[in-house]
Amino acid sequence: MRSVYLTEPRKLEIRQEETPVPRDHELLVKIAYCGICTLEQRLYDGERKIYYPIIPGHEASGTVVAVGSEVMTSVKVGDHVVLDLVNRCHSCPACLSGNSNLCENRFKKGQRVLGAFSEYMVVKPEQVQVIPDELPLDQAAFAEPLSCCIRSLRKAKAGLGDTVLVSGAGTMGLLHVKAALAMGVRVIVTDIAKSRLDDALAMGADFALDASDSQVFVDTLRSLTHGRGVDSCIITTPSVCAVETAAKVLAPGGTLNIYTSYGDKPVLPIDMNTIHRNEFVITGSEGRSEYDFNTSVRALANGKVVVDDLISRIYPLDQAAQAVEAALSGKTYRVLLKMEE
Ligand SMILES: [Zn+2]
Ligand SMILES: [Zn+2]
C-alpha cells in the first residue's frame, strides 16, 4: 500500500509499504477520502510539530476490508465507515464525564496520531462508525470537522430560536452555519471576504455581514437583534479583532466560544467588568467527543447537513503536496485526497 509521510516541514514522501494485518481486536479499513484540515496544513508548513516521520490525515472515510476475530461490534467487511482517529483512554476523569475530547492520555507517547493519508489503516472498533451506502464517501469525510462544529454549538448553548453570530466564513465557519441552521438557529455570519459572504448566503445563512468596518457591523447587528445582541458568538477566525467585536454584540448572559486555535497566545481583548456586569460566559471548544462524532455521522447520514458545496478540489494521493498547497492557498474550502487510483 502507499502512504504519504511528512518527513520534515514542507516535505511529503510517498512510500510503498506492506499492507498491515489487523490483530484479533482490530479492523482494516481501505481509506477512500481524507480531508486536509487546518492541522495538516500547520504540520506541513512547520507551524506545528507532532513527530517525524508522520502520516497526516484524520478526516477519513472508507470501507472495512477485514475484521479481527475478537471484535465485539457488528461491523462487517464491506461496510462503509468514517474514522474517529483521536485516542481516547475511556478511563480518565475527562473520558468518564463525557468529555473524551479532553482525554488526558490522548497524546501519551507511543500512540499513533492521525495516519489517514494512506490506502489502508488498522483501527480499533470504537474508531469506526458505519454510514449508509447512499452517503457519498467524499461527503462522509466531513464527519470529523462537522462533529467539531456540533460540539462548538453545544458549548455555545445554541438552540431553536437563538440568534448566533459565526465569525469567519472559511470551511469551519460555513460548517458551523450548516449545523446551526439544522438546529433551528438564526445564523448571522461575518467575514471580510465578499465571495465567502455570498457563499454563506447561498448555503442558507440568514444574514452575512461584512466586518471590515467594525462600527457599521456593530450597528447593523444591533438593529437585526432589536438592540439586544446575539445569544452566542462563535469565533472561527484567529483574528483578535473578531473577539473584540463579538463582545460588543453579545446579549447579556450570552456565550462567547473560542473555536479557533491561535499560532501565538493572544490575551482576551475584553474588559473584566463588562464580563461581570453582563454575565458573559466565555468558553473554548476543542475537538469532539464520541457523542459529538456520532451526532455528526447521523446528521450526515440523514441528509440534515449536506456538505457537497464545501468540497473545493479532490486530488489523488500521489499529488498530496499539490493538494496541501491548494488547501493552504486561501482560495479553497475543503480539499480532499482520494486514495484509490
Ligand atoms: Zn479536522
Ligand atoms: Zn481518557
CSV table of C-alpha atoms and ligand atoms in Angstrom, one decimal:
chain,number,residue,atom,x,y,z
A,1,MET,CA,0.0,0.0,0.0
A,2,ARG,CA,1.0,3.6,-0.5
A,3,SER,CA,1.2,6.2,2.4
A,4,VAL,CA,2.1,9.8,2.5
A,5,TYR,CA,4.7,10.7,5.0
A,6,LEU,CA,5.6,14.2,6.2
A,7,THR,CA,9.3,13.8,6.9
A,8,GLU,CA,10.1,17.4,7.7
A,9,PRO,CA,8.2,20.7,7.2
A,10,ARG,CA,7.1,21.1,3.5
A,11,LYS,CA,8.5,17.6,2.6
A,12,LEU,CA,6.0,14.9,1.7
A,13,GLU,CA,7.1,11.5,0.6
A,14,ILE,CA,5.1,8.7,-0.8
A,15,ARG,CA,6.2,5.3,0.5
A,16,GLN,CA,5.3,1.8,-0.6
A,17,GLU,CA,4.8,-0.5,2.4
A,18,GLU,CA,3.3,-3.8,3.3
A,19,THR,CA,-0.5,-3.6,3.9
A,20,PRO,CA,-0.9,-4.1,7.7
A,21,VAL,CA,-2.7,-7.1,9.1
A,22,PRO,CA,-5.2,-6.3,11.8
A,23,ARG,CA,-4.9,-8.2,15.1
A,24,ASP,CA,-7.8,-10.0,16.7
A,25,HIS,CA,-9.4,-6.9,18.2
A,26,GLU,CA,-8.7,-4.6,15.3
A,27,LEU,CA,-10.2,-3.8,11.8
A,28,LEU,CA,-8.5,-3.0,8.5
A,29,VAL,CA,-10.1,-0.1,6.6
A,30,LYS,CA,-9.4,0.8,3.0
A,31,ILE,CA,-9.4,4.6,3.0
A,32,ALA,CA,-11.5,6.3,0.3
A,33,TYR,CA,-11.1,10.0,1.1
A,34,CYS,CA,-9.3,12.2,3.6
A,35,GLY,CA,-9.8,15.9,4.1
A,36,ILE,CA,-6.9,18.3,4.6
A,37,CYS,CA,-7.7,20.1,7.8
A,38,THR,CA,-6.0,23.2,9.4
A,39,LEU,CA,-3.9,20.8,11.5
A,40,GLU,CA,-2.4,19.1,8.4
A,41,GLN,CA,-1.7,22.5,6.9
A,42,ARG,CA,0.1,23.6,10.1
A,43,LEU,CA,2.0,20.4,10.2
A,44,TYR,CA,3.0,20.8,6.6
A,45,ASP,CA,4.3,24.4,7.0
A,46,GLY,CA,6.0,23.6,10.2
A,47,GLU,CA,3.9,25.8,12.5
A,48,ARG,CA,3.0,22.6,14.4
A,49,LYS,CA,5.0,19.5,15.0
A,50,ILE,CA,4.0,16.1,16.4
A,51,TYR,CA,6.8,13.7,15.3
A,52,TYR,CA,8.6,12.9,12.1
A,53,PRO,CA,8.1,11.0,10.0
A,54,ILE,CA,4.3,11.1,10.4
A,55,ILE,CA,1.4,10.1,8.2
A,56,PRO,CA,-1.0,13.0,8.5
A,57,GLY,CA,-4.8,12.8,8.0
A,58,HIS,CA,-7.7,12.5,10.4
A,59,GLU,CA,-10.8,13.3,8.3
A,60,ALA,CA,-11.3,9.9,6.7
A,61,SER,CA,-13.9,7.7,5.1
A,62,GLY,CA,-13.5,4.2,3.7
A,63,THR,CA,-14.6,0.6,3.5
A,64,VAL,CA,-14.0,-2.2,6.0
A,65,VAL,CA,-11.9,-4.9,4.4
A,66,ALA,CA,-11.0,-7.2,7.4
A,67,VAL,CA,-12.4,-7.7,10.8
A,68,GLY,CA,-10.4,-9.3,13.6
A,69,SER,CA,-11.9,-12.4,15.3
A,70,GLU,CA,-12.4,-10.8,18.7
A,71,VAL,CA,-14.1,-7.6,17.5
A,72,MET,CA,-17.4,-7.3,19.5
A,73,THR,CA,-19.2,-4.8,17.4
A,74,SER,CA,-21.4,-5.7,14.4
A,75,VAL,CA,-19.3,-4.0,11.8
A,76,LYS,CA,-18.6,-6.3,8.9
A,77,VAL,CA,-16.5,-6.5,5.7
A,78,GLY,CA,-17.9,-4.2,3.0
A,79,ASP,CA,-19.4,-1.6,5.5
A,80,HIS,CA,-18.8,2.0,4.6
A,81,VAL,CA,-17.4,3.8,7.6
A,82,VAL,CA,-16.0,7.1,8.9
A,83,LEU,CA,-13.0,7.2,11.2
A,84,ASP,CA,-12.7,8.9,14.6
A,85,LEU,CA,-9.0,8.9,15.0
A,86,VAL,CA,-8.5,10.7,18.2
A,87,ASN,CA,-7.1,8.5,21.0
A,88,ARG,CA,-9.5,8.1,24.0
A,89,CYS,CA,-8.5,6.0,27.0
A,90,HIS,CA,-12.1,5.6,28.3
A,91,SER,CA,-10.9,5.6,31.9
A,92,CYS,CA,-9.6,9.1,32.8
A,93,PRO,CA,-11.9,11.7,34.5
A,94,ALA,CA,-12.4,13.6,31.2
A,95,CYS,CA,-13.4,10.4,29.3
A,96,LEU,CA,-15.7,9.2,32.2
A,97,SER,CA,-17.5,12.6,32.3
A,98,GLY,CA,-18.4,12.6,28.6
A,99,ASN,CA,-15.5,14.9,27.6
A,100,SER,CA,-13.3,12.4,25.9
A,101,ASN,CA,-12.1,15.2,23.6
A,102,LEU,CA,-10.1,16.3,26.6
A,103,CYS,CA,-8.8,12.8,27.4
A,104,GLU,CA,-5.6,13.3,29.4
A,105,ASN,CA,-3.9,10.4,27.7
A,106,ARG,CA,-4.7,11.3,24.1
A,107,PHE,CA,-1.2,12.4,23.4
A,108,LYS,CA,0.6,9.9,25.5
A,109,LYS,CA,3.9,8.8,23.9
A,110,GLY,CA,4.0,5.7,21.7
A,111,GLN,CA,0.5,6.1,20.3
A,112,ARG,CA,-0.2,6.7,16.6
A,113,VAL,CA,-1.6,10.1,15.9
A,114,LEU,CA,-3.5,10.8,12.7
A,115,GLY,CA,-2.5,8.4,9.9
A,116,ALA,CA,-5.2,8.5,7.2
A,117,PHE,CA,-3.1,9.8,4.3
A,118,SER,CA,-2.8,6.1,3.4
A,119,GLU,CA,-4.5,3.5,1.3
A,120,TYR,CA,-5.2,1.3,4.3
A,121,MET,CA,-5.4,1.8,8.1
A,122,VAL,CA,-5.7,-0.6,11.0
A,123,VAL,CA,-8.1,0.9,13.6
A,124,LYS,CA,-9.9,-0.1,16.8
A,125,PRO,CA,-13.6,-0.9,16.6
A,126,GLU,CA,-14.5,2.2,18.6
A,127,GLN,CA,-12.8,4.3,16.0
A,128,VAL,CA,-15.2,3.5,13.2
A,129,GLN,CA,-18.8,4.3,12.7
A,130,VAL,CA,-20.8,2.7,9.9
A,131,ILE,CA,-22.6,5.0,7.4
A,132,PRO,CA,-25.3,4.2,4.9
A,133,ASP,CA,-24.1,3.3,1.4
A,134,GLU,CA,-26.1,6.2,0.0
A,135,LEU,CA,-23.9,8.8,1.7
A,136,PRO,CA,-21.1,9.6,-0.8
A,137,LEU,CA,-17.8,8.8,0.7
A,138,ASP,CA,-16.3,12.2,-0.2
A,139,GLN,CA,-19.0,13.9,1.8
A,140,ALA,CA,-18.7,11.4,4.6
A,141,ALA,CA,-15.1,12.6,5.1
A,142,PHE,CA,-16.7,15.7,6.8
A,143,ALA,CA,-17.9,13.6,9.8
A,144,GLU,CA,-14.9,14.8,11.8
A,145,PRO,CA,-14.9,18.5,11.1
A,146,LEU,CA,-18.7,18.6,11.4
A,147,SER,CA,-18.5,16.9,14.7
A,148,CYS,CA,-16.2,19.7,16.0
A,149,CYS,CA,-18.8,22.3,14.9
A,150,ILE,CA,-21.5,20.4,16.7
A,151,ARG,CA,-19.5,20.3,19.9
A,152,SER,CA,-18.8,24.0,19.4
A,153,LEU,CA,-22.6,24.8,19.0
A,154,ARG,CA,-23.3,22.7,22.1
A,155,LYS,CA,-20.6,24.7,24.1
A,156,ALA,CA,-22.3,27.9,22.8
A,157,LYS,CA,-25.6,26.5,24.1
A,158,ALA,CA,-27.2,27.3,20.7
A,159,GLY,CA,-30.7,26.1,20.2
A,160,LEU,CA,-34.0,26.7,18.4
A,161,GLY,CA,-35.0,30.3,18.5
A,162,ASP,CA,-31.5,31.6,19.2
A,163,THR,CA,-29.5,34.0,17.1
A,164,VAL,CA,-25.9,33.0,16.7
A,165,LEU,CA,-23.0,35.0,15.2
A,166,VAL,CA,-20.5,32.9,13.4
A,167,SER,CA,-17.3,35.0,13.0
A,168,GLY,CA,-15.3,33.8,10.0
A,169,ALA,CA,-16.7,32.2,6.8
A,170,GLY,CA,-14.0,29.7,6.0
A,171,THR,CA,-14.7,25.9,5.8
A,172,MET,CA,-15.2,25.6,9.5
A,173,GLY,CA,-17.3,28.8,9.7
A,174,LEU,CA,-19.6,27.6,7.0
A,175,LEU,CA,-19.8,24.1,8.5
A,176,HIS,CA,-21.0,25.9,11.7
A,177,VAL,CA,-23.5,27.7,9.6
A,178,LYS,CA,-24.9,24.5,8.2
A,179,ALA,CA,-25.0,22.7,11.5
A,180,ALA,CA,-26.6,25.7,13.3
A,181,LEU,CA,-29.3,26.0,10.6
A,182,ALA,CA,-30.1,22.3,11.0
A,183,MET,CA,-30.6,23.1,14.7
A,184,GLY,CA,-33.1,25.8,14.1
A,185,VAL,CA,-30.8,28.7,14.9
A,186,ARG,CA,-31.0,32.1,13.2
A,187,VAL,CA,-27.4,32.5,11.8
A,188,ILE,CA,-25.6,35.7,11.2
A,189,VAL,CA,-22.2,35.1,9.6
A,190,THR,CA,-19.4,37.7,9.3
A,191,ASP,CA,-16.2,37.8,7.3
A,192,ILE,CA,-14.2,40.4,5.3
A,193,ALA,CA,-14.2,38.4,2.0
A,194,LYS,CA,-17.2,39.2,-0.1
A,195,SER,CA,-17.1,35.9,-2.0
A,196,ARG,CA,-17.3,34.0,1.2
A,197,LEU,CA,-20.2,36.0,2.4
A,198,ASP,CA,-22.0,35.3,-0.8
A,199,ASP,CA,-21.3,31.6,-0.4
A,200,ALA,CA,-22.7,31.8,3.2
A,201,LEU,CA,-25.9,33.3,1.9
A,202,ALA,CA,-26.1,30.6,-0.8
A,203,MET,CA,-25.7,28.0,1.9
A,204,GLY,CA,-28.7,29.4,3.8
A,205,ALA,CA,-27.2,31.8,6.3
A,206,ASP,CA,-29.9,34.3,7.4
A,207,PHE,CA,-27.5,37.3,7.2
A,208,ALA,CA,-23.9,37.7,6.0
A,209,LEU,CA,-22.3,40.9,7.2
A,210,ASP,CA,-19.0,42.5,6.1
A,211,ALA,CA,-16.8,43.0,9.2
A,212,SER,CA,-14.3,45.4,7.6
A,213,ASP,CA,-15.9,48.5,9.3
A,214,SER,CA,-16.5,47.3,12.8
A,215,GLN,CA,-18.8,50.2,13.8
A,216,VAL,CA,-21.1,49.7,10.8
A,217,PHE,CA,-21.0,46.0,11.6
A,218,VAL,CA,-22.0,46.5,15.2
A,219,ASP,CA,-24.8,48.9,14.3
A,220,THR,CA,-26.2,46.6,11.7
A,221,LEU,CA,-26.1,43.7,14.1
A,222,ARG,CA,-27.7,45.6,16.8
A,223,SER,CA,-30.6,46.6,14.5
A,224,LEU,CA,-31.0,43.0,13.4
A,225,THR,CA,-31.4,41.9,17.0
A,226,HIS,CA,-33.6,44.9,18.1
A,227,GLY,CA,-30.7,46.3,20.1
A,228,ARG,CA,-30.3,43.2,22.3
A,229,GLY,CA,-27.3,41.5,20.6
A,230,VAL,CA,-26.8,37.8,19.8
A,231,ASP,CA,-27.3,34.9,22.1
A,232,SER,CA,-23.9,33.5,21.3
A,233,CYS,CA,-20.9,34.1,19.2
A,234,ILE,CA,-18.5,31.5,17.8
A,235,ILE,CA,-15.1,32.6,16.7
A,236,THR,CA,-13.7,30.6,13.8
A,237,THR,CA,-11.1,33.1,12.7
A,238,PRO,CA,-7.8,33.7,14.6
A,239,SER,CA,-8.2,37.5,14.3
A,240,VAL,CA,-8.2,39.1,17.8
A,241,CYS,CA,-10.4,41.9,16.4
A,242,ALA,CA,-13.2,39.3,15.9
A,243,VAL,CA,-13.3,38.7,19.6
A,244,GLU,CA,-13.3,42.4,20.5
A,245,THR,CA,-16.2,43.0,18.1
A,246,ALA,CA,-18.1,39.9,19.3
A,247,ALA,CA,-18.0,41.3,22.9
A,248,LYS,CA,-19.8,44.4,21.6
A,249,VAL,CA,-22.7,42.5,20.1
A,250,LEU,CA,-23.2,39.8,22.7
A,251,ALA,CA,-26.5,40.0,24.5
A,252,PRO,CA,-26.4,40.0,28.3
A,253,GLY,CA,-25.9,36.4,29.5
A,254,GLY,CA,-24.5,35.5,26.1
A,255,THR,CA,-21.8,32.9,25.4
A,256,LEU,CA,-18.6,33.6,23.6
A,257,ASN,CA,-17.0,30.4,22.2
A,258,ILE,CA,-13.4,30.5,21.1
A,259,TYR,CA,-13.5,27.7,18.5
A,260,THR,CA,-10.3,28.6,16.6
A,261,SER,CA,-6.8,27.9,17.8
A,262,TYR,CA,-4.1,30.5,17.6
A,263,GLY,CA,-0.5,30.4,16.5
A,264,ASP,CA,0.5,32.5,19.5
A,265,LYS,CA,-1.1,33.3,22.8
A,266,PRO,CA,-3.2,36.4,22.5
A,267,VAL,CA,-4.9,37.8,25.6
A,268,LEU,CA,-8.7,38.2,25.7
A,269,PRO,CA,-9.5,41.8,24.5
A,270,ILE,CA,-12.5,42.2,26.7
A,271,ASP,CA,-12.5,44.2,30.0
A,272,MET,CA,-13.5,42.1,33.0
A,273,ASN,CA,-16.1,44.5,34.3
A,274,THR,CA,-18.1,44.0,31.0
A,275,ILE,CA,-17.9,40.3,31.5
A,276,HIS,CA,-19.0,40.7,35.2
A,277,ARG,CA,-21.9,43.0,34.5
A,278,ASN,CA,-23.3,41.1,31.6
A,279,GLU,CA,-22.7,37.6,33.0
A,280,PHE,CA,-21.0,36.7,29.7
A,281,VAL,CA,-19.9,33.0,29.6
A,282,ILE,CA,-16.6,32.5,27.8
A,283,THR,CA,-15.6,29.1,26.7
A,284,GLY,CA,-13.5,27.3,24.2
A,285,SER,CA,-14.2,24.2,22.1
A,286,GLU,CA,-11.6,21.6,21.3
A,287,GLY,CA,-12.2,18.7,19.0
A,288,ARG,CA,-15.1,16.4,19.7
A,289,SER,CA,-16.3,13.7,22.0
A,290,GLU,CA,-17.6,10.4,20.6
A,291,TYR,CA,-21.1,11.7,21.3
A,292,ASP,CA,-20.4,14.7,19.1
A,293,PHE,CA,-18.9,12.4,16.4
A,294,ASN,CA,-22.0,10.2,16.5
A,295,THR,CA,-24.3,13.1,16.2
A,296,SER,CA,-22.4,14.3,13.2
A,297,VAL,CA,-22.5,10.9,11.5
A,298,ARG,CA,-26.2,10.7,12.0
A,299,ALA,CA,-26.8,14.2,10.7
A,300,LEU,CA,-24.8,13.5,7.5
A,301,ALA,CA,-26.5,10.1,7.1
A,302,ASN,CA,-30.0,11.6,7.5
A,303,GLY,CA,-29.2,14.4,5.0
A,304,LYS,CA,-29.9,17.0,7.6
A,305,VAL,CA,-26.5,18.5,6.9
A,306,VAL,CA,-25.3,18.4,3.3
A,307,VAL,CA,-21.7,19.4,2.6
A,308,ASP,CA,-21.1,18.8,-1.1
A,309,ASP,CA,-20.7,22.5,-1.8
A,310,LEU,CA,-17.7,22.7,0.7
A,311,ILE,CA,-15.6,20.3,-1.4
A,312,SER,CA,-13.4,22.6,-3.5
A,313,ARG,CA,-11.0,20.1,-5.0
A,314,ILE,CA,-10.1,16.4,-4.9
A,315,TYR,CA,-6.5,15.2,-5.6
A,316,PRO,CA,-5.1,11.7,-6.0
A,317,LEU,CA,-2.8,10.5,-3.2
A,318,ASP,CA,0.3,10.9,-5.3
A,319,GLN,CA,-0.4,14.6,-5.7
A,320,ALA,CA,-0.6,15.1,-1.9
A,321,ALA,CA,1.9,18.1,-2.0
A,322,GLN,CA,-0.2,19.9,-4.6
A,323,ALA,CA,-3.3,19.1,-2.5
A,324,VAL,CA,-1.9,20.6,0.7
A,325,GLU,CA,-0.6,23.7,-1.2
A,326,ALA,CA,-4.1,24.2,-2.6
A,327,ALA,CA,-5.6,23.9,0.9
A,328,LEU,CA,-3.0,26.5,2.1
A,329,SER,CA,-3.8,28.9,-0.8
A,330,GLY,CA,-6.7,30.5,1.0
A,331,LYS,CA,-8.7,30.1,-2.2
A,332,THR,CA,-10.4,26.8,-1.4
A,333,TYR,CA,-12.8,25.3,1.1
A,334,ARG,CA,-12.1,21.7,1.9
A,335,VAL,CA,-9.5,19.9,-0.3
A,336,LEU,CA,-9.7,16.1,-0.2
A,337,LEU,CA,-7.2,13.4,-1.0
A,338,LYS,CA,-8.6,10.4,-2.9
A,339,MET,CA,-6.7,7.3,-2.1
A,340,GLU,CA,-7.9,4.9,-4.8
A,341,GLU,CA,-6.2,5.2,-8.2
B,1,ZN,ZN,-10.2,18.1,11.2
B,2,ZN,ZN,-9.2,9.5,28.8
